[in-house]
Each structure stands twice: as structure tokens, then as C-alpha cells.
Amino acid sequence: MAGAAGDSLGLYISIPFCRSKCTYCNFASGVYPASEHARYVNRLIDDLSGAGKWAARMGVELPRSVDSIYLGGGTPSLLEPELLERLFAAIRAQCALETDAEITVECAPGQISDATLDAMTRVGVNRVSLGVQSFIDREAQVSGRLHTRAVVLHDLQRLRAAGISNLNIDLIAGLAGQTLASWNESLGVLLDAGAPHASVYILEVDEDSRLGREMLAGGARYHAEAVPTDDAIARMYETAIDTLECAGLAQYEISNFARRGKQSRHNRRYWERRPYLGLGLDASSALRAVQQAGESGPGYLLRSTTSDDLKAYLEGSEPAETAWLSPERQHEEAWFLGLRLNAGVKLAAVRKEFGRQPVAHALEAAQDLAERGLVHVDSRTVRLTPQGQLLSNEVFQEFLGAANEEPEPVVAI
Ligand code: SF4
């Protein structure tokens, strides 16, 4: 992992409760009775207090110093104020929260009560990510969102009045009924709203969402027939990059844009391979193995993911999946996570961490991708081109295995 010894920790806490299920949603979230909220927070607090013992048992480092907390979901703003306060009291008791820690809560527009907003400010939340997806009311409505443009703009005012001005707005390119004109309108409203950070996602079509399943089956429910074509979605994404960049929100990652100083500290951890602990439903962790005296190099990395079944989670299941990543697998990750960032992969850094030979193999794959116009390679850095960002999954696939292949044996005749 790139994080140096003595690195701080990022804490991700999944709150899987939603008021309704969006048609495109492929997250482990659902509409559960409010009576489950307290049980769930109790379980989170138990996990938090048991995290040190779990880490010792697994043989991984768990930094006590925490510099970012991210409550995602789900709709964490649905948590009752007293549960939010109990959760943060437990975090502060168990962790050494840095004074300038970034504390983000994902909120659904129209679903932040005054009491919850007060509790958020009391517990130290200083960043809010709003799941807007579209400022066109009809597009939001057919996607299962419960808000209108007016509600979003009102919430932004309320958040600022409460002292939370570090705001992110999520948009999705590819919603049913979206056109390039309506997309431009959403981008314009986003910019007028003045949020310093935007995330632009491309609609994912897979078996995990109702809309995705319908599209894969060729059906018409959930307005599947009105989803724009891949080419139209690609144009929307390219337009977003240009429009946001011109307005001062520079792209720093495939889906993320920010004004200077407003990049998401927590999310950068994932791409920079720094340690994080995930708690709650379907939450991932990445923690470095404790190194023995005299050991050098990247060592092993533990990735674990908790159950995505609420009943199993509440009953106390252990992480559903755990895997130790060898230095070779981490080298692959260094490429496909690092390439997500516009800054790209710094060759000196990966050579220092993994050695010259493995990096030379990865560079062969990079050269091949450069000939296809998907990456840009220079003497210091490899980064995605705009075309490579659109086809990023294809690019990342090339690095699986290639980063560690043994060179062809030289046969002397
Ligand atoms: S609010 Fe978010 S997590 Fe909840 S259903 Fe909609 S997309 Fe999924």
C-alpha cells in the first residue's frame, strides 16, 4: 500500500437505509423499518469497539489516528439525530480524530430534517454529498428520486446556513429521458448552485439494479427504452468534463471534479491505496499487514468486505470476504487505481515500491495502450487520455496480469 508507516486511517461507515429504492440503484441498500436503525447503530458501535481486536487477530495495522470519515449508503441523513450522536460519540471514544478531519455525510435532497442537520453540525460534519443525479424534475422522478430541483436548491441554502459549505453534488449521465440539452441544463444549474465539488457517474447497467435487469432483458419497464444510447452518454460525459473544467471544477479522477483545495480527502485514499476501515453493510476495508522487524517492501495487504445481507450483518456475521493481496497483486492495483486519477501513475513511486522489473512489464502494456490512444506515457508518468477514461474498464483489464508477467525467456540458438 502506498501509505507510509504511521499513516492515518479513513473510516467508511455504511448506512443502508433509504426512503425508496431508485430504479438504477445497485447498492446494498433498502427500505427498512425505522426500528432497525437503532439495532444497526448498536452493531456498528460493537464493530468499532471490536475493531482493534479483530485487526490484531488478522495481523493488520489499524492506525488510531483518523483523518477522514465518510458516512455513505444508503441515505445516512435518515438516521435519527440521537443515533448519529451516539455513533459519533463512539467514534471519538475509539479513534483519535484529527482536528481538521474531513467528515462527510451523504444526504438525499428533501430528506434532511432540521433536527438531523443540527445533529450533523454538533457532531462535526463538515462536508455533505448530495445525491441529486439530475436537476430535471422529470428525470429525477422516473429514476425513483423523491426530490425536485427546488428542493435541492433549498437544501443547499440550509446546509450553508448551518455552516456546511464543502458540498458535493452527484449527477448521473444516462438516466431515462435524458438528452444532451437536458444534461447541459443540469450542469448549468449545478454550476449556478456553486458547489465546489461534483461527481459525474455513468449509468451502470447490471443485474444488481431493477433498471439494469430490465435493460439486459430488453424490457420497457422503469422507462428502460428511454435510456440514452452509449454514444449519447459518452458525449454527456465529455461535455461534463469540458463544462466543469471551464467553470473552475477541474477533473481530478474519472468521475470527480473539484475547485482547488476541495478534492475529497476520503475518496482519494481509495485511489492512493492508503488504509481505510469499512464498517456496516457491504463495507470494504484495506489494511496493511503488520511487518516484522527487518522486513521491507510493500508486504501483504488485507482486503475485506462485510456481508451485504442486513439480517446476517445484524446477527453478527464476520466479514463475508477477506483476501490477502501479495505485492504482485498490489502492483496491479497500483496501476488500475492510480490511473483513475488525472495525475496518473508516477513511475518513480511505483519503481520504488515494487521494483524496476515489474514496472517494466507494466510499461509494455502501457505502451500498447498508448498506441491505441488510451493512455499517455512520458518519462515520469502514465495517465489515461480522455478516450481512455471513457474506456477505463478495458484499460484496467490490460494491467491485470501484465503488471507481473515474467518476460519471455530468451532462447539462444
Ligand atoms: S438513495 Fe442512493 S442508495 Fe438509496 S436507493 Fe437511491 S441510489 Fe440507492
Tab-separated table of C-alpha atoms and ligand atoms in Angstrom:
chain	number	residue	atom	x	y	z
A	1	MET	CA	0.000	0.000	0.000
A	2	ALA	CA	1.331	3.408	-0.816
A	3	GLY	CA	0.504	4.802	2.619
A	4	ALA	CA	3.650	5.206	4.668
A	5	ALA	CA	4.110	3.557	8.043
A	6	GLY	CA	2.427	5.772	10.607
A	7	ASP	CA	-0.263	6.739	8.080
A	8	SER	CA	-3.649	7.788	9.426
A	9	LEU	CA	-6.882	5.875	8.835
A	10	GLY	CA	-10.025	6.665	6.851
A	11	LEU	CA	-13.283	5.389	8.289
A	12	TYR	CA	-16.134	4.414	5.967
A	13	ILE	CA	-19.488	3.731	7.579
A	14	SER	CA	-22.311	2.339	5.504
A	15	ILE	CA	-25.852	3.364	6.428
A	16	PRO	CA	-28.029	1.234	4.117
A	17	PHE	CA	-31.426	2.816	4.783
A	18	CYS	CA	-33.392	4.547	2.028
A	19	ARG	CA	-36.871	6.010	1.838
A	20	SER	CA	-37.461	4.383	-1.567
A	21	LYS	CA	-35.348	2.366	-3.977
A	22	CYS	CA	-34.091	4.218	-7.066
A	23	THR	CA	-34.533	2.277	-10.298
A	24	TYR	CA	-30.811	2.402	-11.210
A	25	CYS	CA	-29.514	1.607	-7.694
A	26	ASN	CA	-27.121	-1.337	-7.430
A	27	PHE	CA	-26.017	-0.715	-3.844
A	28	ALA	CA	-26.762	-2.877	-0.830
A	29	SER	CA	-29.448	-0.531	0.431
A	30	GLY	CA	-33.151	-0.850	1.020
A	31	VAL	CA	-36.286	0.419	2.643
A	32	TYR	CA	-36.241	-0.958	6.190
A	33	PRO	CA	-38.395	-0.072	9.194
A	34	ALA	CA	-37.012	2.710	11.383
A	35	SER	CA	-36.950	0.170	14.236
A	36	GLU	CA	-33.910	-1.414	12.555
A	37	HIS	CA	-31.924	1.834	12.748
A	38	ALA	CA	-31.087	1.547	16.450
A	39	ARG	CA	-30.150	-2.148	16.148
A	40	TYR	CA	-27.925	-1.298	13.228
A	41	VAL	CA	-26.148	1.559	15.017
A	42	ASN	CA	-25.625	-0.717	18.042
A	43	ARG	CA	-23.973	-3.233	15.754
A	44	LEU	CA	-21.775	-0.522	14.203
A	45	ILE	CA	-20.676	0.592	17.653
A	46	ASP	CA	-19.887	-3.016	18.640
A	47	ASP	CA	-17.828	-3.428	15.472
A	48	LEU	CA	-15.999	-0.198	16.127
A	49	SER	CA	-15.084	-1.204	19.652
A	50	GLY	CA	-14.045	-4.674	18.476
A	51	ALA	CA	-12.006	-3.397	15.509
A	52	GLY	CA	-8.713	-3.301	17.424
A	53	LYS	CA	-9.025	-6.939	18.499
A	54	TRP	CA	-10.109	-8.008	15.013
A	55	ALA	CA	-7.095	-6.232	13.492
A	56	ALA	CA	-4.722	-7.885	15.982
A	57	ARG	CA	-6.240	-11.291	15.182
A	58	MET	CA	-5.845	-10.691	11.452
A	59	GLY	CA	-2.314	-9.305	11.863
A	60	VAL	CA	-3.018	-5.913	10.280
A	61	GLU	CA	-2.150	-2.379	11.314
A	62	LEU	CA	-5.107	-0.283	12.421
A	63	PRO	CA	-3.938	3.324	12.759
A	64	ARG	CA	-5.654	5.065	15.669
A	65	SER	CA	-5.398	8.482	14.077
A	66	VAL	CA	-8.361	9.122	11.744
A	67	ASP	CA	-8.295	11.982	9.231
A	68	SER	CA	-11.455	11.232	7.249
A	69	ILE	CA	-14.862	9.776	7.987
A	70	TYR	CA	-17.401	9.056	5.281
A	71	LEU	CA	-20.984	8.053	6.029
A	72	GLY	CA	-22.314	6.606	2.797
A	73	GLY	CA	-25.145	4.358	1.866
A	74	GLY	CA	-27.947	4.336	1.578
A	75	THR	CA	-29.164	7.612	2.972
A	76	PRO	CA	-27.293	8.401	6.197
A	77	SER	CA	-29.328	11.601	6.622
A	78	LEU	CA	-32.273	9.341	7.545
A	79	LEU	CA	-30.566	8.402	10.812
A	80	GLU	CA	-32.331	9.824	13.833
A	81	PRO	CA	-30.310	12.644	15.493
A	82	GLU	CA	-29.708	10.685	18.691
A	83	LEU	CA	-28.335	7.715	16.724
A	84	LEU	CA	-25.997	9.994	14.802
A	85	GLU	CA	-24.755	11.449	18.072
A	86	ARG	CA	-24.263	8.017	19.648
A	87	LEU	CA	-22.341	6.848	16.618
A	88	PHE	CA	-20.007	9.842	16.661
A	89	ALA	CA	-19.532	9.612	20.427
A	90	ALA	CA	-18.344	6.028	19.860
A	91	ILE	CA	-16.043	7.079	17.009
A	92	ARG	CA	-14.474	9.784	19.170
A	93	ALA	CA	-14.064	7.325	22.044
A	94	GLN	CA	-12.392	4.672	19.907
A	95	CYS	CA	-10.321	6.767	17.485
A	96	ALA	CA	-8.019	9.758	17.671
A	97	LEU	CA	-9.969	12.014	15.324
A	98	GLU	CA	-7.661	14.651	13.855
A	99	THR	CA	-8.808	18.226	14.475
A	100	ASP	CA	-9.110	19.024	10.780
A	101	ALA	CA	-10.586	15.630	9.818
A	102	GLU	CA	-12.862	15.656	6.776
A	103	ILE	CA	-16.256	14.333	7.888
A	104	THR	CA	-18.672	13.675	5.026
A	105	VAL	CA	-22.288	12.560	5.153
A	106	GLU	CA	-24.208	11.511	2.054
A	107	CYS	CA	-27.666	13.058	2.047
A	108	ALA	CA	-30.710	12.682	-0.155
A	109	PRO	CA	-32.287	16.040	-1.039
A	110	GLY	CA	-35.530	16.613	0.831
A	111	GLN	CA	-34.546	14.022	3.441
A	112	ILE	CA	-32.555	16.091	5.930
A	113	SER	CA	-34.722	17.068	8.875
A	114	ASP	CA	-33.862	20.209	10.859
A	115	ALA	CA	-33.069	18.043	13.880
A	116	THR	CA	-30.702	15.827	11.853
A	117	LEU	CA	-28.995	18.860	10.347
A	118	ASP	CA	-28.473	20.272	13.858
A	119	ALA	CA	-27.056	16.927	14.992
A	120	MET	CA	-24.757	16.807	11.973
A	121	THR	CA	-23.222	20.156	12.844
A	122	ARG	CA	-22.957	19.201	16.533
A	123	VAL	CA	-21.016	16.009	15.753
A	124	GLY	CA	-18.619	17.876	13.450
A	125	VAL	CA	-19.840	17.027	9.937
A	126	ASN	CA	-18.078	19.484	7.623
A	127	ARG	CA	-18.842	18.061	4.181
A	128	VAL	CA	-22.083	16.868	2.577
A	129	SER	CA	-22.535	14.916	-0.613
A	130	LEU	CA	-25.982	15.355	-2.151
A	131	GLY	CA	-27.344	12.608	-4.390
A	132	VAL	CA	-29.037	14.833	-6.955
A	133	GLN	CA	-28.406	12.807	-10.159
A	134	SER	CA	-30.448	15.248	-12.291
A	135	PHE	CA	-31.794	18.778	-11.895
A	136	ILE	CA	-34.553	17.950	-14.375
A	137	ASP	CA	-37.558	17.037	-12.253
A	138	ARG	CA	-38.970	14.533	-14.738
A	139	GLU	CA	-35.651	12.642	-14.999
A	140	ALA	CA	-35.302	12.508	-11.222
A	141	GLN	CA	-38.879	11.321	-10.863
A	142	VAL	CA	-38.712	8.463	-13.394
A	143	SER	CA	-35.497	7.289	-11.710
A	144	GLY	CA	-37.274	6.960	-8.380
A	145	ARG	CA	-35.764	10.069	-6.772
A	146	LEU	CA	-38.163	11.880	-4.483
A	147	HIS	CA	-36.905	15.452	-4.903
A	148	THR	CA	-37.289	18.349	-7.300
A	149	ARG	CA	-34.763	20.977	-8.369
A	150	ALA	CA	-36.340	23.478	-5.966
A	151	VAL	CA	-35.877	21.086	-3.043
A	152	VAL	CA	-32.185	20.593	-3.860
A	153	LEU	CA	-31.554	24.339	-4.079
A	154	HIS	CA	-33.365	24.887	-0.789
A	155	ASP	CA	-31.286	22.156	0.914
A	156	LEU	CA	-28.073	23.719	-0.355
A	157	GLN	CA	-29.128	27.002	1.280
A	158	ARG	CA	-29.981	25.232	4.542
A	159	LEU	CA	-26.641	23.392	4.600
A	160	ARG	CA	-24.715	26.614	4.010
A	161	ALA	CA	-26.740	28.424	6.657
A	162	ALA	CA	-25.787	25.615	9.055
A	163	GLY	CA	-22.096	26.249	8.270
A	164	ILE	CA	-21.546	23.332	5.864
A	165	SER	CA	-20.232	24.830	2.634
A	166	ASN	CA	-17.975	21.982	1.488
A	167	LEU	CA	-20.607	20.419	-0.745
A	168	ASN	CA	-20.631	17.774	-3.436
A	169	ILE	CA	-23.357	17.196	-5.989
A	170	ASP	CA	-23.678	13.818	-7.727
A	171	LEU	CA	-25.026	13.648	-11.277
A	172	ILE	CA	-25.639	10.565	-13.432
A	173	ALA	CA	-25.221	10.583	-17.215
A	174	GLY	CA	-27.597	8.094	-18.802
A	175	LEU	CA	-30.850	8.489	-16.885
A	176	ALA	CA	-34.056	7.640	-18.713
A	177	GLY	CA	-35.281	10.549	-20.801
A	178	GLN	CA	-32.008	12.456	-20.594
A	179	THR	CA	-30.849	14.366	-23.671
A	180	LEU	CA	-27.729	16.392	-24.302
A	181	ALA	CA	-29.824	19.547	-23.857
A	182	SER	CA	-31.268	18.420	-20.518
A	183	TRP	CA	-27.812	17.287	-19.399
A	184	ASN	CA	-26.406	20.729	-20.186
A	185	GLU	CA	-29.240	22.247	-18.193
A	186	SER	CA	-28.369	20.075	-15.175
A	187	LEU	CA	-24.703	21.045	-15.465
A	188	GLY	CA	-25.677	24.720	-15.653
A	189	VAL	CA	-27.824	24.505	-12.515
A	190	LEU	CA	-25.053	22.623	-10.716
A	191	LEU	CA	-22.600	25.407	-11.529
A	192	ASP	CA	-25.041	28.171	-10.576
A	193	ALA	CA	-25.578	26.378	-7.257
A	194	GLY	CA	-21.887	26.990	-6.521
A	195	ALA	CA	-20.915	23.613	-5.038
A	196	PRO	CA	-17.111	23.273	-5.012
A	197	HIS	CA	-17.180	19.535	-5.876
A	198	ALA	CA	-19.104	17.449	-8.393
A	199	SER	CA	-19.195	13.724	-9.102
A	200	VAL	CA	-20.361	12.616	-12.531
A	201	TYR	CA	-21.168	8.934	-12.921
A	202	ILE	CA	-22.142	6.984	-15.987
A	203	LEU	CA	-25.257	4.837	-15.565
A	204	GLU	CA	-24.259	1.280	-14.701
A	205	VAL	CA	-26.300	-1.410	-16.395
A	206	ASP	CA	-26.034	-4.669	-14.469
A	207	GLU	CA	-28.110	-7.350	-12.786
A	208	ASP	CA	-27.978	-5.553	-9.442
A	209	SER	CA	-30.496	-2.812	-10.277
A	210	ARG	CA	-34.124	-3.031	-11.452
A	211	LEU	CA	-33.415	-0.790	-14.423
A	212	GLY	CA	-30.258	-2.715	-15.329
A	213	ARG	CA	-32.055	-6.071	-15.257
A	214	GLU	CA	-34.864	-4.667	-17.382
A	215	MET	CA	-32.444	-3.298	-19.957
A	216	LEU	CA	-30.493	-6.539	-20.107
A	217	ALA	CA	-33.775	-8.390	-20.652
A	218	GLY	CA	-34.779	-5.954	-23.405
A	219	GLY	CA	-37.879	-4.840	-21.495
A	220	ALA	CA	-39.516	-1.434	-21.212
A	221	ARG	CA	-40.306	-1.126	-17.508
A	222	TYR	CA	-38.683	1.688	-15.499
A	223	HIS	CA	-38.518	3.670	-18.752
A	224	ALA	CA	-35.697	1.412	-19.919
A	225	GLU	CA	-36.439	2.258	-23.549
A	226	ALA	CA	-35.776	5.947	-22.815
A	227	VAL	CA	-32.200	5.392	-21.583
A	228	PRO	CA	-29.840	7.261	-23.947
A	229	THR	CA	-27.520	5.344	-26.245
A	230	ASP	CA	-23.906	4.645	-25.231
A	231	ASP	CA	-22.722	7.252	-27.731
A	232	ALA	CA	-25.067	9.871	-26.296
A	233	ILE	CA	-23.897	9.062	-22.765
A	234	ALA	CA	-20.259	9.337	-23.875
A	235	ARG	CA	-20.987	12.799	-25.273
A	236	MET	CA	-22.630	13.821	-21.995
A	237	TYR	CA	-19.584	12.695	-20.054
A	238	GLU	CA	-17.200	14.561	-22.376
A	239	THR	CA	-19.394	17.660	-22.161
A	240	ALA	CA	-19.316	17.488	-18.368
A	241	ILE	CA	-15.504	17.402	-18.362
A	242	ASP	CA	-15.314	20.494	-20.596
A	243	THR	CA	-18.114	22.447	-18.916
A	244	LEU	CA	-16.964	21.822	-15.357
A	245	GLU	CA	-13.316	22.457	-16.217
A	246	CYS	CA	-14.186	25.811	-17.861
A	247	ALA	CA	-16.065	26.803	-14.704
A	248	GLY	CA	-13.101	26.013	-12.427
A	249	LEU	CA	-14.033	22.490	-11.310
A	250	ALA	CA	-11.033	20.587	-12.555
A	251	GLN	CA	-11.327	16.880	-13.129
A	252	TYR	CA	-9.002	15.013	-10.747
A	253	GLU	CA	-10.422	11.494	-11.102
A	254	ILE	CA	-12.529	9.704	-13.717
A	255	SER	CA	-15.774	10.729	-12.015
A	256	ASN	CA	-14.704	13.603	-9.769
A	257	PHE	CA	-14.243	17.344	-10.203
A	258	ALA	CA	-13.303	19.993	-7.666
A	259	ARG	CA	-12.222	23.550	-7.096
A	260	ARG	CA	-8.712	23.990	-5.737
A	261	GLY	CA	-8.385	22.532	-2.240
A	262	LYS	CA	-11.783	20.806	-2.365
A	263	GLN	CA	-10.919	17.310	-3.594
A	264	SER	CA	-12.401	14.564	-1.435
A	265	ARG	CA	-9.699	13.577	1.026
A	266	HIS	CA	-11.532	10.375	1.907
A	267	ASN	CA	-12.089	9.170	-1.649
A	268	ARG	CA	-8.503	9.921	-2.609
A	269	ARG	CA	-7.484	7.276	-0.055
A	270	TYR	CA	-9.017	4.553	-2.214
A	271	TRP	CA	-7.073	5.504	-5.323
A	272	GLU	CA	-3.868	6.236	-3.422
A	273	ARG	CA	-4.096	2.872	-1.634
A	274	ARG	CA	-3.994	4.330	1.838
A	275	PRO	CA	-5.588	2.430	4.746
A	276	TYR	CA	-9.285	2.504	5.452
A	277	LEU	CA	-11.660	0.597	7.667
A	278	GLY	CA	-15.201	-0.030	6.437
A	279	LEU	CA	-17.992	-0.736	8.913
A	280	GLY	CA	-21.591	-1.713	8.287
A	281	LEU	CA	-23.342	-3.450	5.428
A	282	ASP	CA	-21.265	-4.253	2.323
A	283	ALA	CA	-18.346	-2.119	3.518
A	284	SER	CA	-14.776	-2.701	2.383
A	285	SER	CA	-11.538	-2.305	4.283
A	286	ALA	CA	-7.926	-2.219	3.116
A	287	LEU	CA	-5.328	-2.616	5.839
A	288	ARG	CA	-1.636	-3.322	5.690
A	289	ALA	CA	-0.168	-6.437	7.322
A	290	VAL	CA	1.955	-5.765	10.370
A	291	GLN	CA	5.522	-6.036	9.132
A	292	GLN	CA	8.089	-7.966	11.083
A	293	ALA	CA	11.413	-6.423	12.081
A	294	GLY	CA	13.791	-6.372	9.111
A	295	GLU	CA	11.004	-6.820	6.523
A	296	SER	CA	10.951	-4.324	3.692
A	297	GLY	CA	8.875	-3.821	0.542
A	298	PRO	CA	5.120	-3.453	0.351
A	299	GLY	CA	4.302	-6.600	2.372
A	300	TYR	CA	0.802	-8.061	2.228
A	301	LEU	CA	-2.467	-6.153	2.212
A	302	LEU	CA	-5.764	-7.396	3.616
A	303	ARG	CA	-8.921	-6.506	1.742
A	304	SER	CA	-12.154	-7.444	3.439
A	305	THR	CA	-15.806	-6.798	2.692
A	306	THR	CA	-18.700	-7.254	5.091
A	307	SER	CA	-21.933	-9.083	4.327
A	308	ASP	CA	-24.458	-7.354	2.069
A	309	ASP	CA	-27.345	-9.078	3.853
A	310	LEU	CA	-28.808	-6.913	6.609
A	311	LYS	CA	-30.129	-9.849	8.651
A	312	ALA	CA	-26.773	-11.630	8.547
A	313	TYR	CA	-24.949	-8.438	9.415
A	314	LEU	CA	-27.222	-7.686	12.369
A	315	GLU	CA	-26.750	-11.226	13.606
A	316	GLY	CA	-23.023	-10.624	13.759
A	317	SER	CA	-21.529	-12.310	10.721
A	318	GLU	CA	-17.800	-11.970	10.165
A	319	PRO	CA	-16.611	-10.152	7.012
A	320	ALA	CA	-18.056	-12.020	4.022
A	321	GLU	CA	-14.842	-11.914	2.039
A	322	THR	CA	-11.257	-11.467	3.086
A	323	ALA	CA	-8.279	-11.723	0.788
A	324	TRP	CA	-4.586	-11.172	1.276
A	325	LEU	CA	-3.050	-9.304	-1.617
A	326	SER	CA	0.509	-10.215	-2.454
A	327	PRO	CA	2.926	-7.485	-3.539
A	328	GLU	CA	2.274	-8.624	-7.153
A	329	ARG	CA	-1.496	-8.081	-6.842
A	330	GLN	CA	-0.869	-4.732	-5.155
A	331	HIS	CA	1.286	-3.739	-8.079
A	332	GLU	CA	-1.665	-4.377	-10.408
A	333	GLU	CA	-3.859	-2.302	-8.138
A	334	ALA	CA	-1.300	0.498	-8.118
A	335	TRP	CA	-1.898	0.729	-11.858
A	336	PHE	CA	-5.613	0.458	-12.141
A	337	LEU	CA	-6.347	2.596	-9.092
A	338	GLY	CA	-3.605	5.142	-9.850
A	339	LEU	CA	-4.769	5.535	-13.440
A	340	ARG	CA	-8.178	6.644	-12.186
A	341	LEU	CA	-6.532	9.869	-11.039
A	342	ASN	CA	-5.803	12.504	-13.679
A	343	ALA	CA	-2.335	12.869	-12.162
A	344	GLY	CA	-1.744	9.267	-13.287
A	345	VAL	CA	0.808	6.736	-12.071
A	346	LYS	CA	4.174	8.186	-11.089
A	347	LEU	CA	6.827	5.818	-12.380
A	348	ALA	CA	9.435	6.727	-9.757
A	349	ALA	CA	6.957	5.918	-6.973
A	350	VAL	CA	5.899	2.507	-8.336
A	351	ARG	CA	9.513	1.574	-9.087
A	352	LYS	CA	10.454	2.453	-5.520
A	353	GLU	CA	7.584	0.410	-4.098
A	354	PHE	CA	7.613	-2.637	-6.401
A	355	GLY	CA	10.999	-2.667	-8.162
A	356	ARG	CA	12.114	-1.883	-11.696
A	357	GLN	CA	11.388	-5.239	-13.320
A	358	PRO	CA	7.626	-5.458	-12.592
A	359	VAL	CA	7.184	-1.840	-13.624
A	360	ALA	CA	8.978	-2.556	-16.904
A	361	HIS	CA	6.352	-5.245	-17.657
A	362	ALA	CA	3.511	-2.874	-16.849
A	363	LEU	CA	5.062	-0.255	-19.115
A	364	GLU	CA	4.914	-2.718	-22.012
A	365	ALA	CA	1.134	-2.884	-21.527
A	366	ALA	CA	1.050	0.911	-21.217
A	367	GLN	CA	2.960	1.342	-24.496
A	368	ASP	CA	0.488	-0.904	-26.253
A	369	LEU	CA	-2.424	1.156	-24.858
A	370	ALA	CA	-0.633	4.379	-25.848
A	371	GLU	CA	-0.561	3.191	-29.472
A	372	ARG	CA	-4.350	2.788	-29.259
A	373	GLY	CA	-4.702	6.318	-27.863
A	374	LEU	CA	-5.921	5.167	-24.449
A	375	VAL	CA	-3.025	6.254	-22.252
A	376	HIS	CA	-0.344	8.893	-22.399
A	377	VAL	CA	3.166	7.787	-21.437
A	378	ASP	CA	6.125	10.035	-20.729
A	379	SER	CA	9.360	9.518	-18.848
A	380	ARG	CA	7.759	10.184	-15.449
A	381	THR	CA	4.059	9.380	-15.645
A	382	VAL	CA	1.427	7.208	-17.275
A	383	ARG	CA	-2.091	8.622	-17.368
A	384	LEU	CA	-5.365	7.986	-19.144
A	385	THR	CA	-6.291	10.019	-22.200
A	386	PRO	CA	-9.917	11.268	-22.405
A	387	GLN	CA	-10.678	8.252	-24.600
A	388	GLY	CA	-9.002	6.009	-22.008
A	389	GLN	CA	-11.222	7.481	-19.288
A	390	LEU	CA	-14.298	6.533	-21.300
A	391	LEU	CA	-12.972	3.005	-21.816
A	392	SER	CA	-11.308	2.736	-18.415
A	393	ASN	CA	-12.500	-0.791	-17.630
A	394	GLU	CA	-10.930	-2.041	-20.851
A	395	VAL	CA	-7.680	-0.270	-19.950
A	396	PHE	CA	-7.595	-1.641	-16.397
A	397	GLN	CA	-8.139	-5.143	-17.696
A	398	GLU	CA	-4.880	-4.886	-19.631
A	399	PHE	CA	-2.980	-4.330	-16.405
A	400	LEU	CA	-4.359	-7.433	-14.713
A	401	GLY	CA	-1.567	-9.894	-15.025
A	402	ALA	CA	0.504	-7.737	-17.370
A	403	ALA	CA	1.986	-5.844	-14.453
A	404	ASN	CA	3.659	-9.013	-13.181
A	405	GLU	CA	4.201	-11.210	-16.196
A	406	GLU	CA	7.539	-12.849	-16.437
A	407	PRO	CA	9.396	-11.730	-19.548
A	408	GLU	CA	9.519	-14.178	-22.459
A	409	PRO	CA	12.530	-16.439	-21.976
A	410	VAL	CA	15.353	-15.638	-24.364
A	411	VAL	CA	16.259	-18.804	-26.208
A	412	ALA	CA	19.794	-18.897	-27.581
A	413	ILE	CA	20.055	-20.845	-30.826
B	1	SF4	S1	-30.846	6.876	-2.457
B	1	SF4	FE1	-28.886	6.045	-3.174
B	1	SF4	S2	-28.617	4.132	-2.044
B	1	SF4	FE2	-30.778	4.738	-1.808
B	1	SF4	S3	-31.845	3.643	-3.437
B	1	SF4	FE3	-31.312	5.663	-4.264
B	1	SF4	S4	-29.295	5.354	-5.270
B	1	SF4	FE4	-29.668	3.601	-3.925
